[in-house]
Every structure is written in C-alpha cells, then in structure tokens.
C-alpha cells in the first residue's frame, strides 16, 4: 500500500456505487443509478464513465454479489482508450462475493458518531457464503479502534422473507419501503405467517388482505429481529445497526425504544455503502471519517440550460414566502447519498397548508398509503415531537409521534398514527437548508417543512441539472431554489393556485 494512494472502488450489483479516495480522504461517493437513471442498477453510463476515466487512479477495487454488471464494466475497461492506457498501471483488487457484511461494518466505522469502540449489528436479505456454507443474514462485530472482530454469524431469513413478500406483492424489486408503509393500515392475520398469497393483489384502500399481509410481515420482521438480538446476548451500549433491514424505520423506532435511544442507524446501510466499506477495509480503518451524506460528485451549476425559464435573485426569506403556499424544490451541488432527500435534492412545502398533500402529490404521484416526511430545525425537535430522549435524527432513520398539541395543525407529513419520519437540520450539516427552515420559522412561527425526495414518480433522485430540467418538463414542478447561487428557477408554463 503506497502513501498518498488514489483509490476507485465500484460495487457492481444492485444498489451499485462508485467511491473515489485521494490520500485517505473521500473525494466523492455516488450511486451508479444516479447516472444511468435505472433505479437500483449498476450498469455503466457514458456520463459517469467520462468522469471516472479522467481520475488519477492507483488502485481499483471491485465488489459484487452473485448477480452483477461486472462484465459490462470490464468491457469498458478493455475497450475505451483512456481505460486501456490506465489499465497497464492500475493495481486491481477483486473482492467478488467473498466479503459482504464485513464491508457493511467497515462502512459504519466511518461515522464520527459511533465512537472508537462498540458493536455493529448487520442484518440483511443476504450476503456472502461463509466457510461453513452459511449465507450471511445477521452478523455482529465488536470494534475497538481499528480492531474488528466477528461475534457471531446467523441466517435467520427475516430480512430475506420481508423482501420477497414486498417484491411479490408490488411486482418489482426492492419494494420493502412500500410494504412497510402499507403495514400501517393492516392488522395481524395468522394465515399470513406462512403464506404471502392474497386473493386480490391490487393495493386498494378496500383491500384488507394486502394491508393485513403487510402488517403481519412487519410484525414478524420485528419479532424475529428481537429474538435474534436477545439470542446472542448483544451489548446494548454503543450499538450501531446497518445492512438493508436498517432501512425499516418502524423497526428502528422500536429499537430506540426497547434497546437504546443512543443506537446509531447507518444511513448508508444498504449496498449503497459497500464501496466505502471496501476502501475502509483495504485501508485498515484509516479512511477519513464522515459526518454527513452529502458526498455526491460536485455538479456544475451553470443555469444556461434554463434559458427558456425565468431566473430571479432570491433569499431564503423569499423562499419561505413561496413554500408557504406552493411546492419548492431545493437543489445543491453535492447530492445526498442513500435513499432519502435530505435538503440537497428535496421537494418542500408547508405541511400546515390544507392543499399541501394534493399539490406535492400532483408532482410526485405517490401512492395513497405512503406518507411524506418532515424536516425540522434541530432546536425545535423535542418541542414538536415525542423524542423519548433521542437527541436528533439527521438522516430520517426513524419515526416520531407528533405531540398532541400540534397534531390538529398539520395536514401532511405524518402517518395515520400521527408519526412522521423526521429529519432534524442544523447549521453545521446543511447551512442552506437550515436557513430556509429558519426563515420559515421567523415569518410563520413554524419550524418545519414537508420534505420528499426530488425525483419523478418511481424514478431515481435528480442528480444533474439536466435531470432537473427533465423533471421540469415532465411534472407540474414550478419552482426550484439554487441556494449556492441565490437563484430561483421558475417554469412560467406551470400554473399554480396562489
């Protein structure tokens, strides 16, 4: 391992990513589907390839699962001129399918919040095959500074079963979030303990079978997790959770209540974090620590492609006035990674406005059972929500009940149980988004906004300005705020009711 080594890592299975590191510092970390525009895909794209081939690379790390796009990328490496020149000099490491949960753990070790010792619990739909021919489903690791030790390996299939039910019910891959949302509307039905077959698979409000299936499978997921956790006697102090099951915010909230209010949930818990973990593993946990998810490739904010739109100078105070009545997108140079829009690729509106749900959904077309999330000033978090001693929630990794005092004031951003998936925002993590929330509070005495990811229905988050323009052209989006330029882009062809 050389000093000042430049490393590119690619994860080439579902939730593929690219991470580039110079001298142990993360230059960028991005999801591959943000560029190929095919959700959850790791296929190459011309735009990203042009960025990667111009990097100074000493070491290339490849990771993948059983199903992958490795051959597609290798074809590029062998046939594109710049890659052919680089290939003669690059050190190549192929981790293949030999390590997976350990990479999840090493990704979690990057977070400043978890300290220098504790336990990492990885639970996933699957992973690598161990020497004992056991596929990773749940794994725990202890860590003390740079020393990582596996505590146990289990293969309780609760994560896998949950995913299979979701994919079958919604007829697409990786639909766990929809199953979780639908579970709020159902009740427990014993018949769904051993089957996920419903007589009518349409997800209608009148279809109690689908709702009860979702509720039952959510309950089984939670019960199996707690049984596994108790079975292995895992220490509750300094506990971190990662792996795909950690996307389940309902389970996370029960973990906070029943295990530890200080539990940390890695926001890059799915395979979106694997390349970060692979590089940190290769560097023996010496990769520079991180404290936020705004790791995307810096975007050129040249607004000349919007010459047919109105562009005006604005401040956060101006945005506060508009967002009171209308949805406003916020777009900043470096995108957040993971599955949440956290203020750099977000669509915002006032949740205290009676028309909020309808207006936002005219753009998003979200299903009836999927609630939107909220973002609130961190200093007002405990005042508005029952936090149970949880200090903050910067990555929307759990849900919190709105205090009874405020329930009747809100019209959107919460579930039928008056719970909201909350992002707390402070000045350090996201100054521009913080300023919008601060301006909104100053003008209306309200410290929060509805926040949903900036993407077209069923599509990947907007990444570039060209993606943003496509969203303008294909939805009812009218306003986009570019805070780094103090500019507002307005589509004057979109009608809104003021």
Short mmCIF file of C-alpha atoms in Angstrom, two decimals:
data_model
loop_
_atom_site.label_atom_id
_atom_site.label_comp_id
_atom_site.label_asym_id
_atom_site.label_seq_id
_atom_site.Cartn_x
_atom_site.Cartn_y
_atom_site.Cartn_z
CA UNK A 1 0.00 0.00 0.00
CA UNK A 2 1.62 3.24 -1.15
CA UNK A 3 1.49 6.63 0.57
CA UNK A 4 -0.97 9.11 -0.99
CA UNK A 5 -2.76 6.28 -2.80
CA UNK A 6 -5.67 7.21 -5.08
CA UNK A 7 -8.39 4.55 -4.95
CA UNK A 8 -11.52 4.00 -7.00
CA UNK A 9 -14.00 1.36 -5.77
CA UNK A 10 -17.01 0.11 -7.72
CA UNK A 11 -19.82 -2.03 -6.36
CA UNK A 12 -21.35 -3.71 -9.41
CA UNK A 13 -24.50 -5.39 -8.14
CA UNK A 14 -27.86 -3.92 -7.05
CA UNK A 15 -27.50 -0.51 -5.36
CA UNK A 16 -24.18 -0.08 -7.13
CA UNK A 17 -21.84 2.77 -6.17
CA UNK A 18 -18.56 4.43 -7.05
CA UNK A 19 -16.23 5.88 -4.40
CA UNK A 20 -13.07 7.84 -5.13
CA UNK A 21 -10.47 8.47 -2.43
CA UNK A 22 -7.28 10.53 -2.51
CA UNK A 23 -4.78 10.15 0.32
CA UNK A 24 -7.41 8.52 2.60
CA UNK A 25 -9.90 11.34 2.03
CA UNK A 26 -13.25 10.78 0.29
CA UNK A 27 -13.47 12.97 -2.81
CA UNK A 28 -16.86 11.62 -3.80
CA UNK A 29 -19.20 8.72 -3.25
CA UNK A 30 -22.10 8.29 -5.66
CA UNK A 31 -24.80 5.80 -6.57
CA UNK A 32 -24.43 4.44 -10.09
CA UNK A 33 -28.15 4.71 -10.78
CA UNK A 34 -27.96 8.48 -10.33
CA UNK A 35 -26.13 8.48 -13.68
CA UNK A 36 -27.54 5.51 -15.60
CA UNK A 37 -31.05 6.60 -14.46
CA UNK A 38 -32.19 2.98 -13.94
CA UNK A 39 -33.27 2.57 -10.33
CA UNK A 40 -31.05 0.24 -8.26
CA UNK A 41 -28.97 -0.66 -11.35
CA UNK A 42 -25.17 -0.82 -11.50
CA UNK A 43 -24.92 -0.61 -15.29
CA UNK A 44 -22.30 1.81 -16.67
CA UNK A 45 -23.26 5.17 -18.16
CA UNK A 46 -21.36 7.41 -20.55
CA UNK A 47 -21.65 10.47 -18.27
CA UNK A 48 -20.15 8.78 -15.24
CA UNK A 49 -17.56 6.88 -17.28
CA UNK A 50 -16.23 10.21 -18.63
CA UNK A 51 -15.78 11.40 -15.04
CA UNK A 52 -14.13 8.20 -13.83
CA UNK A 53 -11.74 7.74 -16.76
CA UNK A 54 -10.20 11.16 -16.11
CA UNK A 55 -9.33 10.34 -12.49
CA UNK A 56 -5.81 9.63 -11.34
CA UNK A 57 -6.18 6.03 -10.11
CA UNK A 58 -3.55 3.85 -8.43
CA UNK A 59 -5.87 1.11 -7.18
CA UNK A 60 -9.21 -0.15 -8.50
CA UNK A 61 -11.38 -2.22 -6.14
CA UNK A 62 -14.34 -4.20 -7.50
CA UNK A 63 -17.05 -5.72 -5.30
CA UNK A 64 -20.15 -7.58 -6.41
CA UNK A 65 -22.76 -10.14 -5.42
CA UNK A 66 -23.98 -13.15 -7.38
CA UNK A 67 -25.83 -11.01 -9.92
CA UNK A 68 -23.73 -8.18 -11.29
CA UNK A 69 -22.74 -5.91 -14.17
CA UNK A 70 -19.04 -6.76 -13.86
CA UNK A 71 -18.81 -7.95 -17.47
CA UNK A 72 -20.33 -4.69 -18.77
CA UNK A 73 -17.76 -2.63 -16.88
CA UNK A 74 -14.85 -4.87 -17.85
CA UNK A 75 -15.84 -4.41 -21.47
CA UNK A 76 -15.43 -0.64 -20.99
CA UNK A 77 -12.08 -1.09 -19.22
CA UNK A 78 -10.76 -3.18 -22.11
CA UNK A 79 -12.11 -1.12 -24.99
CA UNK A 80 -12.23 2.56 -24.01
CA UNK A 81 -8.99 4.33 -24.95
CA UNK A 82 -8.36 6.09 -21.61
CA UNK A 83 -9.06 2.95 -19.62
CA UNK A 84 -6.75 0.85 -21.79
CA UNK A 85 -3.94 3.29 -21.02
CA UNK A 86 -4.70 3.28 -17.29
CA UNK A 87 -5.07 -0.48 -17.05
CA UNK A 88 -1.33 -1.02 -17.51
CA UNK A 89 -0.60 0.95 -14.32
CA UNK A 90 -3.57 0.22 -12.05
CA UNK A 91 -3.42 -2.22 -9.15
CA UNK A 92 -6.60 -4.30 -9.40
CA UNK A 93 -8.37 -5.90 -6.41
CA UNK A 94 -11.43 -8.10 -6.97
CA UNK A 95 -13.25 -8.83 -3.72
CA UNK A 96 -16.01 -10.60 -5.68
CA UNK A 97 -18.60 -12.20 -3.39
CA UNK A 98 -16.15 -13.24 -0.67
CA UNK A 99 -16.87 -10.41 1.77
CA UNK A 100 -20.10 -8.51 2.27
CA UNK A 101 -21.27 -7.97 5.85
CA UNK A 102 -17.76 -7.03 6.88
CA UNK A 103 -17.87 -4.24 4.28
CA UNK A 104 -21.16 -3.04 5.79
CA UNK A 105 -19.42 -2.93 9.17
CA UNK A 106 -16.40 -1.04 7.81
CA UNK A 107 -18.73 1.49 6.22
CA UNK A 108 -20.35 2.11 9.61
CA UNK A 109 -16.90 2.56 11.16
CA UNK A 110 -16.52 5.71 9.04
CA UNK A 111 -19.12 7.63 11.03
CA UNK A 112 -17.79 10.02 13.65
CA UNK A 113 -20.95 9.44 15.70
CA UNK A 114 -20.20 5.82 16.66
CA UNK A 115 -17.04 6.48 18.66
CA UNK A 116 -13.98 4.23 18.84
CA UNK A 117 -15.49 1.12 20.43
CA UNK A 118 -18.79 -0.73 20.42
CA UNK A 119 -20.85 -3.27 18.46
CA UNK A 120 -22.10 -3.26 14.87
CA UNK A 121 -25.15 -5.38 14.06
CA UNK A 122 -25.61 -6.15 10.36
CA UNK A 123 -28.95 -7.55 9.21
CA UNK A 124 -29.64 -8.03 5.56
CA UNK A 125 -31.59 -10.02 3.00
CA UNK A 126 -28.43 -11.99 2.29
CA UNK A 127 -24.69 -11.81 1.93
CA UNK A 128 -21.59 -13.85 1.28
CA UNK A 129 -21.34 -17.60 1.91
CA UNK A 130 -19.17 -18.43 4.93
CA UNK A 131 -16.64 -21.23 5.21
CA UNK A 132 -19.33 -23.25 6.99
CA UNK A 133 -21.59 -22.84 3.95
CA UNK A 134 -23.89 -20.42 5.81
CA UNK A 135 -25.15 -17.37 3.96
CA UNK A 136 -24.83 -14.14 5.93
CA UNK A 137 -28.18 -12.85 7.12
CA UNK A 138 -27.28 -11.42 10.54
CA UNK A 139 -23.74 -10.73 11.71
CA UNK A 140 -22.38 -8.83 14.69
CA UNK A 141 -18.92 -7.33 15.04
CA UNK A 142 -17.20 -5.76 18.00
CA UNK A 143 -14.77 -2.95 17.30
CA UNK A 144 -12.11 -1.24 19.37
CA UNK A 145 -10.30 1.47 17.43
CA UNK A 146 -9.07 -0.35 14.31
CA UNK A 147 -9.61 -3.89 15.59
CA UNK A 148 -12.77 -5.57 14.28
CA UNK A 149 -13.89 -8.99 15.50
CA UNK A 150 -16.85 -11.07 14.34
CA UNK A 151 -19.02 -12.07 17.29
CA UNK A 152 -21.48 -14.32 15.52
CA UNK A 153 -22.99 -15.25 12.16
CA UNK A 154 -26.68 -16.20 11.88
CA UNK A 155 -29.01 -16.92 8.97
CA UNK A 156 -32.48 -16.10 10.27
CA UNK A 157 -34.22 -15.20 6.99
CA UNK A 158 -36.44 -12.39 8.32
CA UNK A 159 -34.88 -9.75 6.05
CA UNK A 160 -35.00 -12.03 3.02
CA UNK A 161 -38.61 -13.09 3.66
CA UNK A 162 -39.70 -9.48 4.06
CA UNK A 163 -38.12 -8.51 0.77
CA UNK A 164 -39.61 -11.47 -1.09
CA UNK A 165 -43.10 -10.59 0.18
CA UNK A 166 -42.65 -6.96 -0.84
CA UNK A 167 -41.35 -7.78 -4.30
CA UNK A 168 -44.15 -10.28 -4.91
CA UNK A 169 -46.93 -8.01 -3.69
CA UNK A 170 -45.75 -4.96 -5.61
CA UNK A 171 -44.40 -6.89 -8.64
CA UNK A 172 -41.00 -5.22 -8.67
CA UNK A 173 -37.61 -5.50 -6.96
CA UNK A 174 -36.69 -3.77 -3.69
CA UNK A 175 -40.20 -2.71 -2.63
CA UNK A 176 -39.66 -3.08 1.11
CA UNK A 177 -40.43 0.58 1.76
CA UNK A 178 -43.89 0.22 0.25
CA UNK A 179 -44.62 -2.90 2.31
CA UNK A 180 -43.60 -1.06 5.46
CA UNK A 181 -45.84 1.92 4.63
CA UNK A 182 -48.82 -0.31 3.83
CA UNK A 183 -48.39 -2.14 7.16
CA UNK A 184 -49.73 0.93 9.00
CA UNK A 185 -53.19 0.18 7.60
CA UNK A 186 -53.49 -3.53 8.45
CA UNK A 187 -53.91 -5.92 11.35
CA UNK A 188 -52.38 -9.23 12.32
CA UNK A 189 -53.67 -12.28 10.45
CA UNK A 190 -52.32 -15.72 11.41
CA UNK A 191 -52.78 -17.09 7.91
CA UNK A 192 -50.02 -14.80 6.61
CA UNK A 193 -47.42 -16.26 8.94
CA UNK A 194 -46.69 -18.97 6.37
CA UNK A 195 -48.01 -17.57 3.11
CA UNK A 196 -47.90 -14.29 1.23
CA UNK A 197 -50.60 -15.22 -1.27
CA UNK A 198 -53.58 -12.87 -1.43
CA UNK A 199 -56.75 -13.38 -3.47
CA UNK A 200 -56.62 -9.84 -4.84
CA UNK A 201 -53.20 -8.23 -5.17
CA UNK A 202 -54.38 -4.73 -6.10
CA UNK A 203 -53.21 -2.28 -3.42
CA UNK A 204 -56.56 -0.61 -2.83
CA UNK A 205 -57.89 1.03 0.32
CA UNK A 206 -60.67 -1.53 0.28
CA UNK A 207 -58.28 -4.49 0.04
CA UNK A 208 -57.85 -5.58 3.65
CA UNK A 209 -55.96 -8.74 2.69
CA UNK A 210 -52.98 -6.84 1.31
CA UNK A 211 -52.98 -4.50 4.29
CA UNK A 212 -53.10 -7.40 6.76
CA UNK A 213 -50.34 -9.22 4.89
CA UNK A 214 -48.13 -6.14 5.19
CA UNK A 215 -48.89 -5.70 8.90
CA UNK A 216 -48.28 -9.37 9.66
CA UNK A 217 -44.96 -9.45 7.80
CA UNK A 218 -43.83 -6.23 9.51
CA UNK A 219 -44.67 -7.79 12.90
CA UNK A 220 -42.80 -10.99 12.03
CA UNK A 221 -39.78 -8.97 10.95
CA UNK A 222 -39.73 -7.10 14.25
CA UNK A 223 -40.29 -10.21 16.39
CA UNK A 224 -37.59 -12.18 14.59
CA UNK A 225 -35.13 -9.34 14.97
CA UNK A 226 -35.66 -9.05 18.71
CA UNK A 227 -35.46 -12.84 19.12
CA UNK A 228 -32.14 -12.90 17.24
CA UNK A 229 -30.76 -9.93 19.17
CA UNK A 230 -31.72 -11.50 22.52
CA UNK A 231 -30.49 -14.97 21.50
CA UNK A 232 -26.93 -13.72 21.01
CA UNK A 233 -26.81 -11.51 24.10
CA UNK A 234 -25.58 -8.44 22.24
CA UNK A 235 -24.45 -5.49 24.33
CA UNK A 236 -26.79 -2.51 24.07
CA UNK A 237 -24.12 0.13 24.72
CA UNK A 238 -22.60 1.89 21.69
CA UNK A 239 -24.66 -0.19 19.27
CA UNK A 240 -24.76 0.55 15.52
CA UNK A 241 -27.16 -1.01 13.02
CA UNK A 242 -26.55 -1.46 9.31
CA UNK A 243 -27.47 -3.73 6.39
CA UNK A 244 -30.59 -3.40 4.27
CA UNK A 245 -33.04 -4.15 7.10
CA UNK A 246 -31.89 -0.89 8.71
CA UNK A 247 -33.96 0.92 6.07
CA UNK A 248 -37.02 -0.16 8.06
CA UNK A 249 -37.74 2.96 10.10
CA UNK A 250 -40.60 1.34 12.02
CA UNK A 251 -38.24 -1.34 13.35
CA UNK A 252 -35.56 1.28 14.05
CA UNK A 253 -38.02 3.26 16.16
CA UNK A 254 -38.78 0.20 18.29
CA UNK A 255 -35.06 -0.45 18.67
CA UNK A 256 -34.66 3.10 20.01
CA UNK A 257 -37.47 2.48 22.48
CA UNK A 258 -36.60 -1.05 23.62
CA UNK A 259 -32.82 -1.31 23.19
CA UNK A 260 -31.15 2.11 23.21
CA UNK A 261 -32.14 5.69 22.50
CA UNK A 262 -28.49 6.20 21.51
CA UNK A 263 -28.48 3.47 18.85
CA UNK A 264 -26.93 4.69 15.60
CA UNK A 265 -28.51 3.69 12.28
CA UNK A 266 -26.07 3.94 9.39
CA UNK A 267 -27.85 5.96 6.65
CA UNK A 268 -25.69 4.16 4.06
CA UNK A 269 -26.86 0.83 5.44
CA UNK A 270 -27.91 -0.79 2.16
CA UNK A 271 -25.40 -1.81 -0.51
CA UNK A 272 -25.10 1.92 -1.29
CA UNK A 273 -22.34 1.89 1.34
CA UNK A 274 -20.37 -1.17 0.21
CA UNK A 275 -17.62 0.68 -1.71
CA UNK A 276 -16.99 2.96 1.26
CA UNK A 277 -16.66 -0.14 3.43
CA UNK A 278 -14.41 -1.90 0.92
CA UNK A 279 -11.96 1.01 0.80
CA UNK A 280 -12.01 1.44 4.57
CA UNK A 281 -11.34 -2.30 4.96
CA UNK A 282 -8.46 -2.09 2.48
CA UNK A 283 -7.03 0.90 4.38
CA UNK A 284 -7.42 -0.88 7.74
CA UNK A 285 -9.98 1.64 9.01
CA UNK A 286 -7.76 4.63 8.23
CA UNK A 287 -10.15 6.30 5.77
CA UNK A 288 -11.09 9.80 6.91
CA UNK A 289 -14.28 9.85 9.00
CA UNK A 290 -17.55 11.37 7.76
CA UNK A 291 -20.45 13.14 9.49
CA UNK A 292 -22.96 13.63 6.66
CA UNK A 293 -24.26 12.00 3.47
CA UNK A 294 -23.66 14.94 1.09
CA UNK A 295 -20.94 13.02 -0.74
CA UNK A 296 -22.05 13.20 -4.38
CA UNK A 297 -19.94 14.46 -7.27
CA UNK A 298 -19.89 18.26 -7.41
CA UNK A 299 -22.26 19.49 -10.10
CA UNK A 300 -21.67 22.40 -12.44
CA UNK A 301 -24.33 24.98 -11.55
CA UNK A 302 -24.35 26.67 -14.94
CA UNK A 303 -28.01 27.64 -15.40
CA UNK A 304 -27.72 28.45 -19.10
CA UNK A 305 -29.69 25.30 -19.97
CA UNK A 306 -32.69 27.03 -18.37
CA UNK A 307 -32.68 29.97 -20.80
CA UNK A 308 -36.37 29.36 -21.53
CA UNK A 309 -37.22 29.68 -17.86
CA UNK A 310 -37.43 32.71 -15.61
CA UNK A 311 -34.47 33.03 -13.24
CA UNK A 312 -34.50 35.57 -10.43
CA UNK A 313 -32.36 36.53 -7.45
CA UNK A 314 -33.82 35.38 -4.15
CA UNK A 315 -33.01 34.89 -0.48
CA UNK A 316 -34.14 32.22 1.96
CA UNK A 317 -36.77 34.71 3.18
CA UNK A 318 -38.24 34.83 -0.33
CA UNK A 319 -38.35 31.03 -0.47
CA UNK A 320 -40.15 30.93 2.88
CA UNK A 321 -42.97 33.03 1.41
CA UNK A 322 -43.37 30.84 -1.69
CA UNK A 323 -43.17 27.49 0.11
CA UNK A 324 -45.99 28.58 2.43
CA UNK A 325 -48.43 28.03 -0.45
CA UNK A 326 -46.54 26.13 -3.16
CA UNK A 327 -44.04 23.25 -3.51
CA UNK A 328 -40.44 24.40 -3.97
CA UNK A 329 -37.56 22.11 -4.91
CA UNK A 330 -34.12 22.73 -3.44
CA UNK A 331 -31.06 21.69 -5.47
CA UNK A 332 -27.47 21.97 -4.20
CA UNK A 333 -24.25 20.94 -5.91
CA UNK A 334 -23.35 17.77 -3.99
CA UNK A 335 -26.22 15.32 -3.67
CA UNK A 336 -27.03 13.29 -0.60
CA UNK A 337 -26.40 9.55 -0.95
CA UNK A 338 -28.73 6.84 0.26
CA UNK A 339 -32.46 6.69 -0.23
CA UNK A 340 -33.60 9.97 1.33
CA UNK A 341 -33.81 13.52 0.05
CA UNK A 342 -32.17 15.48 2.86
CA UNK A 343 -32.14 19.07 1.65
CA UNK A 344 -29.86 18.93 -1.39
CA UNK A 345 -32.32 17.05 -3.63
CA UNK A 346 -35.64 17.74 -1.90
CA UNK A 347 -39.16 18.91 -2.67
CA UNK A 348 -40.53 21.10 0.11
CA UNK A 349 -43.84 22.58 1.17
CA UNK A 350 -45.67 23.90 4.21
CA UNK A 351 -47.35 20.90 5.93
CA UNK A 352 -49.72 23.26 7.72
CA UNK A 353 -51.35 24.20 4.41
CA UNK A 354 -54.56 22.29 3.62
CA UNK A 355 -53.56 21.93 -0.03
CA UNK A 356 -50.04 20.63 0.72
CA UNK A 357 -50.69 16.91 0.21
CA UNK A 358 -52.52 17.44 -3.07
CA UNK A 359 -50.04 19.91 -4.54
CA UNK A 360 -46.96 17.86 -3.70
CA UNK A 361 -48.63 14.71 -4.95
CA UNK A 362 -49.55 16.39 -8.23
CA UNK A 363 -45.77 16.30 -8.78
CA UNK A 364 -44.81 13.07 -7.01
CA UNK A 365 -47.85 10.85 -7.74
CA UNK A 366 -47.19 8.93 -4.52
CA UNK A 367 -49.46 6.03 -3.55
CA UNK A 368 -52.25 6.66 -1.04
CA UNK A 369 -50.61 4.64 1.75
CA UNK A 370 -47.16 6.29 1.64
CA UNK A 371 -46.84 9.33 3.93
CA UNK A 372 -44.41 12.14 3.22
CA UNK A 373 -41.65 13.02 5.68
CA UNK A 374 -40.80 16.22 7.53
CA UNK A 375 -37.66 18.27 8.20
CA UNK A 376 -37.45 20.38 11.33
CA UNK A 377 -34.93 22.68 12.95
CA UNK A 378 -32.95 20.55 15.37
CA UNK A 379 -33.56 23.01 18.21
CA UNK A 380 -37.34 22.53 17.88
CA UNK A 381 -37.32 18.74 17.55
CA UNK A 382 -38.21 17.92 21.16
CA UNK A 383 -40.87 20.64 21.33
CA UNK A 384 -42.87 19.27 18.40
CA UNK A 385 -42.25 15.51 18.67
CA UNK A 386 -42.21 12.86 21.38
CA UNK A 387 -38.49 12.17 21.13
CA UNK A 388 -38.08 9.88 24.16
CA UNK A 389 -34.60 11.30 24.82
CA UNK A 390 -33.43 10.84 21.21
CA UNK A 391 -31.39 13.99 20.60
CA UNK A 392 -31.55 14.28 16.80
CA UNK A 393 -32.49 12.49 13.60
CA UNK A 394 -30.34 13.92 10.79
CA UNK A 395 -30.89 11.09 8.30
CA UNK A 396 -34.64 10.23 8.64
CA UNK A 397 -33.84 6.81 10.06
CA UNK A 398 -36.79 6.51 12.46
CA UNK A 399 -40.29 7.85 13.10
CA UNK A 400 -41.53 10.07 15.93
CA UNK A 401 -45.03 10.85 17.18
CA UNK A 402 -46.20 14.44 16.82
CA UNK A 403 -47.09 15.94 20.18
CA UNK A 404 -50.84 16.16 20.73
CA UNK A 405 -50.66 19.96 20.91
CA UNK A 406 -49.70 20.18 17.25
CA UNK A 407 -51.47 17.26 15.56
CA UNK A 408 -54.52 19.26 14.52
CA UNK A 409 -52.37 21.98 12.97
CA UNK A 410 -50.72 19.72 10.36
CA UNK A 411 -52.27 18.42 7.16
CA UNK A 412 -49.42 16.36 5.72
CA UNK A 413 -46.09 14.74 6.62
CA UNK A 414 -47.34 12.07 9.02
CA UNK A 415 -48.92 8.60 9.09
CA UNK A 416 -52.36 7.55 10.35
CA UNK A 417 -50.70 7.06 13.76
CA UNK A 418 -49.58 10.72 13.79
CA UNK A 419 -45.96 9.61 13.34
CA UNK A 420 -43.50 11.26 10.99
CA UNK A 421 -40.19 10.17 9.51
CA UNK A 422 -38.21 13.17 10.73
CA UNK A 423 -35.01 14.85 9.61
CA UNK A 424 -33.51 17.26 12.11
CA UNK A 425 -31.50 20.05 10.47
CA UNK A 426 -28.72 22.12 11.99
CA UNK A 427 -26.45 24.83 10.69
CA UNK A 428 -23.35 22.62 10.61
CA UNK A 429 -24.77 19.77 8.50
CA UNK A 430 -26.67 21.79 5.88
CA UNK A 431 -26.46 25.57 6.22
CA UNK A 432 -28.56 26.47 3.18
CA UNK A 433 -31.43 24.16 4.11
CA UNK A 434 -31.18 25.34 7.71
CA UNK A 435 -31.56 28.94 6.53
CA UNK A 436 -34.76 28.09 4.64
CA UNK A 437 -36.26 26.46 7.73
CA UNK A 438 -35.08 29.35 9.89
CA UNK A 439 -36.67 31.91 7.56
CA UNK A 440 -39.91 29.91 7.51
CA UNK A 441 -39.97 29.86 11.30
CA UNK A 442 -39.16 33.56 11.56
CA UNK A 443 -42.04 34.52 9.28
CA UNK A 444 -44.70 31.98 10.31
CA UNK A 445 -43.59 30.69 13.74
CA UNK A 446 -43.43 27.19 12.23
CA UNK A 447 -40.07 25.32 12.33
CA UNK A 448 -40.70 22.51 9.85
CA UNK A 449 -41.49 21.70 6.24
CA UNK A 450 -42.74 18.65 4.41
CA UNK A 451 -39.74 17.07 2.68
CA UNK A 452 -39.82 14.42 -0.03
CA UNK A 453 -37.07 13.36 -2.40
CA UNK A 454 -36.64 15.29 -5.65
CA UNK A 455 -37.49 12.78 -8.35
CA UNK A 456 -40.17 11.93 -10.84
CA UNK A 457 -42.65 9.19 -9.86
CA UNK A 458 -40.82 5.88 -9.38
CA UNK A 459 -37.56 7.34 -10.69
CA UNK A 460 -34.07 7.87 -9.26
CA UNK A 461 -33.33 11.13 -7.43
CA UNK A 462 -32.39 14.03 -9.68
CA UNK A 463 -28.60 14.24 -9.88
CA UNK A 464 -27.61 16.78 -12.55
CA UNK A 465 -29.17 19.98 -13.84
CA UNK A 466 -30.17 18.05 -16.96
CA UNK A 467 -32.14 15.64 -14.75
CA UNK A 468 -33.72 18.65 -13.09
CA UNK A 469 -34.74 20.08 -16.45
CA UNK A 470 -36.29 16.74 -17.38
CA UNK A 471 -38.34 16.87 -14.18
CA UNK A 472 -39.49 20.40 -15.02
CA UNK A 473 -40.60 19.20 -18.45
CA UNK A 474 -42.49 16.13 -17.25
CA UNK A 475 -44.16 17.15 -13.98
CA UNK A 476 -46.03 20.09 -12.50
CA UNK A 477 -42.89 21.35 -10.74
CA UNK A 478 -42.75 25.15 -10.98
CA UNK A 479 -40.09 26.41 -8.54
CA UNK A 480 -36.50 25.29 -7.91
CA UNK A 481 -34.25 27.08 -5.44
CA UNK A 482 -30.47 27.01 -6.07
CA UNK A 483 -29.18 28.42 -2.75
CA UNK A 484 -25.48 28.37 -3.66
CA UNK A 485 -26.30 30.93 -6.38
CA UNK A 486 -29.20 32.64 -4.55
CA UNK A 487 -31.31 31.92 -7.63
CA UNK A 488 -34.86 30.70 -8.19
CA UNK A 489 -35.74 28.91 -11.46
CA UNK A 490 -39.40 29.34 -12.41
CA UNK A 491 -41.32 27.42 -15.05
CA UNK A 492 -43.82 30.05 -16.10
CA UNK A 493 -45.74 27.49 -18.17
CA UNK A 494 -46.81 25.67 -14.99
CA UNK A 495 -49.96 27.03 -13.40
CA UNK A 496 -50.38 27.05 -9.64
CA UNK A 497 -53.12 28.36 -7.43
CA UNK A 498 -51.75 31.20 -5.35
#
